[in-house]
XYZ file of C-alpha atoms in Angstrom:
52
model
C -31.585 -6.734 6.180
C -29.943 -5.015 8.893
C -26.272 -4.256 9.933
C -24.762 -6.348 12.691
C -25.249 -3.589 15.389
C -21.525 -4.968 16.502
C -19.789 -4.087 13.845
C -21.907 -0.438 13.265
C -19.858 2.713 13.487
C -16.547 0.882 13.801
C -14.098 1.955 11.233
C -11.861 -0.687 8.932
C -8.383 -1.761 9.352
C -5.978 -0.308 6.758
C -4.763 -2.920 4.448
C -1.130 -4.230 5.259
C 0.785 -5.552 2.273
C 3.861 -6.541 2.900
C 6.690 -4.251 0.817
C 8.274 -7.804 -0.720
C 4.839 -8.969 -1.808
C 4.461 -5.246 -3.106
C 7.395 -5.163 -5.052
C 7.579 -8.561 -6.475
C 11.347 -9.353 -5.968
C 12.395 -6.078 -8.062
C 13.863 -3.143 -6.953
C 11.567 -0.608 -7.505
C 7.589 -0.239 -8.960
C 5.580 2.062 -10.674
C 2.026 3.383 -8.698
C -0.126 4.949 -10.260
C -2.664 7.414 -8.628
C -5.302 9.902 -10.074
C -3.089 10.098 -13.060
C 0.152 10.721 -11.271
C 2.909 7.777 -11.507
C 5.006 7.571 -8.621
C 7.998 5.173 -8.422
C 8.649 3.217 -4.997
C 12.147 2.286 -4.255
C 14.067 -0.014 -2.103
C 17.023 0.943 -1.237
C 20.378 -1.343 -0.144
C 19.904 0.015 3.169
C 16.567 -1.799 3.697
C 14.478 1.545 3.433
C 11.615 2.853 1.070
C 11.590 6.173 -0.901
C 8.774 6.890 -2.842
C 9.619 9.742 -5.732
C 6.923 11.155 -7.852
């Protein structure tokens, strides 16, 4: 089977999840990568901080 020679070389779109759909109507949630947690915040001014 061979690759669709459109779509060879041509690199992905990043995902997009939207931060309400990420959060799930709470405040803040925990992420956890390679072993790290890392808490994402909203804040009441509409912005994101993400703390470690």
């Amino acid at each position: 089977m061979r690759d669709d020679p459109a779509s060879v070389g041509k690199p992905l779109a990043p995902r997009s999840i939207s931060s309400s759909e990420l959060l799930g109507g709470q405040l803040s949630v925990t992420i956890d990568h390679e072993g790290m947690c890392y808490v994402l915040r909203a804040t009441r001014a509409g912005k994101l901080i993400l703390t470690k």
